[in-house]
PDB file of C-alpha atoms in Angstrom:
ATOM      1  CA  UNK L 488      35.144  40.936   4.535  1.00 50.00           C
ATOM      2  CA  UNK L 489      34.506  41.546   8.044  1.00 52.00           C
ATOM      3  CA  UNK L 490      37.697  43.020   9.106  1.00 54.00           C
ATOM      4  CA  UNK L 491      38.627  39.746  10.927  1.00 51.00           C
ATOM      5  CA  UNK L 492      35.948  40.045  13.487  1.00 53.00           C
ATOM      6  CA  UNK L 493      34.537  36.679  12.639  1.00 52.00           C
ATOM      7  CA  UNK L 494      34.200  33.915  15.805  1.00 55.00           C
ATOM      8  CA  UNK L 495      35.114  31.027  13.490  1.00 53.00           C
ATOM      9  CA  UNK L 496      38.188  29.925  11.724  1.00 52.00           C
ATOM     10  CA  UNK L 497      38.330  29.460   7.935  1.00 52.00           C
ATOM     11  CA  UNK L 498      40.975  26.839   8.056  1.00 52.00           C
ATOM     12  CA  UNK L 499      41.027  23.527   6.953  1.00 56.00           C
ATOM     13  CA  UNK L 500      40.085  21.077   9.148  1.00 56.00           C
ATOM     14  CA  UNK L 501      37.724  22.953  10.956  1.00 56.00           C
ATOM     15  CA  UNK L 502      34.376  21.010  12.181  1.00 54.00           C
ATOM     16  CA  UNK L 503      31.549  22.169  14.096  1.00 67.00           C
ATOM     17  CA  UNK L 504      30.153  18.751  15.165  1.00 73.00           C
ATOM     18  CA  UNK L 505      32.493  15.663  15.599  1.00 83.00           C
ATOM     19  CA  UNK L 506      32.163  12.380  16.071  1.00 85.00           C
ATOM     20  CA  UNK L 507      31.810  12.707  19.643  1.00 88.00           C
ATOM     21  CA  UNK L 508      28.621  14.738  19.152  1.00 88.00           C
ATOM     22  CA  UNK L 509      27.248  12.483  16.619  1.00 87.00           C
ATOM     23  CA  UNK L 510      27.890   9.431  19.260  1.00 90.00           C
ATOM     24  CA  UNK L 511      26.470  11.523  21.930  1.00 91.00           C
ATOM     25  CA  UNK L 512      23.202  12.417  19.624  1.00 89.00           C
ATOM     26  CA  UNK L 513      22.712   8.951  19.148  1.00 90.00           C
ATOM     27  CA  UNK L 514      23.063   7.585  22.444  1.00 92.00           C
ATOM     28  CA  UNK L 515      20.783  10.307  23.552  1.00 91.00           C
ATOM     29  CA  UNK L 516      18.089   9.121  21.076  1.00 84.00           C
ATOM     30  CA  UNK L 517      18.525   5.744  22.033  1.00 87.00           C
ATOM     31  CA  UNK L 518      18.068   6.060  25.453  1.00 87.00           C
ATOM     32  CA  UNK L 519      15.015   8.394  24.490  1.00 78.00           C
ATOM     33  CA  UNK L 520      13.288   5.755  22.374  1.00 79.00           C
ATOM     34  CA  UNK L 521      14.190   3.084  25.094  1.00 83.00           C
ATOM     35  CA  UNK L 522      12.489   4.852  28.133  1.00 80.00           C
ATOM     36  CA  UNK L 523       9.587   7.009  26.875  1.00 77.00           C
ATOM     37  CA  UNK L 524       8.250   4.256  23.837  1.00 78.00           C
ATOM     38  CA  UNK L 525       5.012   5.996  24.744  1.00 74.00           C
ATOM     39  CA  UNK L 526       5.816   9.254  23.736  1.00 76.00           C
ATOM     40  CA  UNK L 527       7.858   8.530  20.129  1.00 75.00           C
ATOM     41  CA  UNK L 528       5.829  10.478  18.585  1.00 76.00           C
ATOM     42  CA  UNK L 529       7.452  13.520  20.715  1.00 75.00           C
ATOM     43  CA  UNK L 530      10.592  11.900  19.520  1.00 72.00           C
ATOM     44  CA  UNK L 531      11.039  11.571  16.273  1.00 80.00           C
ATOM     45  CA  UNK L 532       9.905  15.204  15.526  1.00 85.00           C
ATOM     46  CA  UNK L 533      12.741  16.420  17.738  1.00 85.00           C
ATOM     47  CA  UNK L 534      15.320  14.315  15.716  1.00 85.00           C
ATOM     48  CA  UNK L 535      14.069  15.012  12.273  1.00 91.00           C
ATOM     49  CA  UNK L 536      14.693  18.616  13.186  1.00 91.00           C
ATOM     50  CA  UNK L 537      17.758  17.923  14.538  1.00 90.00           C
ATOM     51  CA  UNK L 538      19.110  16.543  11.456  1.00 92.00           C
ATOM     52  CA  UNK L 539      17.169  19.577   9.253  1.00 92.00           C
ATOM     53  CA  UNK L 540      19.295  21.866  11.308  1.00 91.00           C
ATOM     54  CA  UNK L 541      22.446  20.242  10.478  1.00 89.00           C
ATOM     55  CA  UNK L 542      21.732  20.034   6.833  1.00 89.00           C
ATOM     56  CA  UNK L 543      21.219  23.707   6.562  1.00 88.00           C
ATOM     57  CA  UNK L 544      23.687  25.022   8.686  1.00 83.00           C
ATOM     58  CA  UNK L 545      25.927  24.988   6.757  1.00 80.00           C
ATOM     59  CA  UNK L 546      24.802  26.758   3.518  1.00 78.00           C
ATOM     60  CA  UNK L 547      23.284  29.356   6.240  1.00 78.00           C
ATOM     61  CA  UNK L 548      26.833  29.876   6.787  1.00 82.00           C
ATOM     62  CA  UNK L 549      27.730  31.186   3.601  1.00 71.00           C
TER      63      UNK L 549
END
């Protein structure tokens, strides 16, 4: 119990990251990959930790 000092609500229905975020994660990868092709390897480091991140926030949570 933290006395109700907490920034986030414990109702239902609640979600960090919509689907507006997930579009907007995606577009922004796709329009990464399409203008530096060079540089993927930059890339797909970035998104794997991206999605890393999002696995585990959740259970950090708790």
């Amino acid at each position: 119990m933290d006395g109700g000092n907490s920034n986030h609500s414990g109702g239902v229905g609640h979600h960090a990251s919509g689907p507006v975020v997930w579009a907007s994660i995606i577009a922004a990868t796709c329009l990464l990959l399409f203008f530096f092709q060079k540089i993927l390897w930059l890339v797909v480091p970035f998104l794997l930790a991206l999605i890393v991140y999002y696995f585990l926030y959740p259970p950090m949570q708790s």
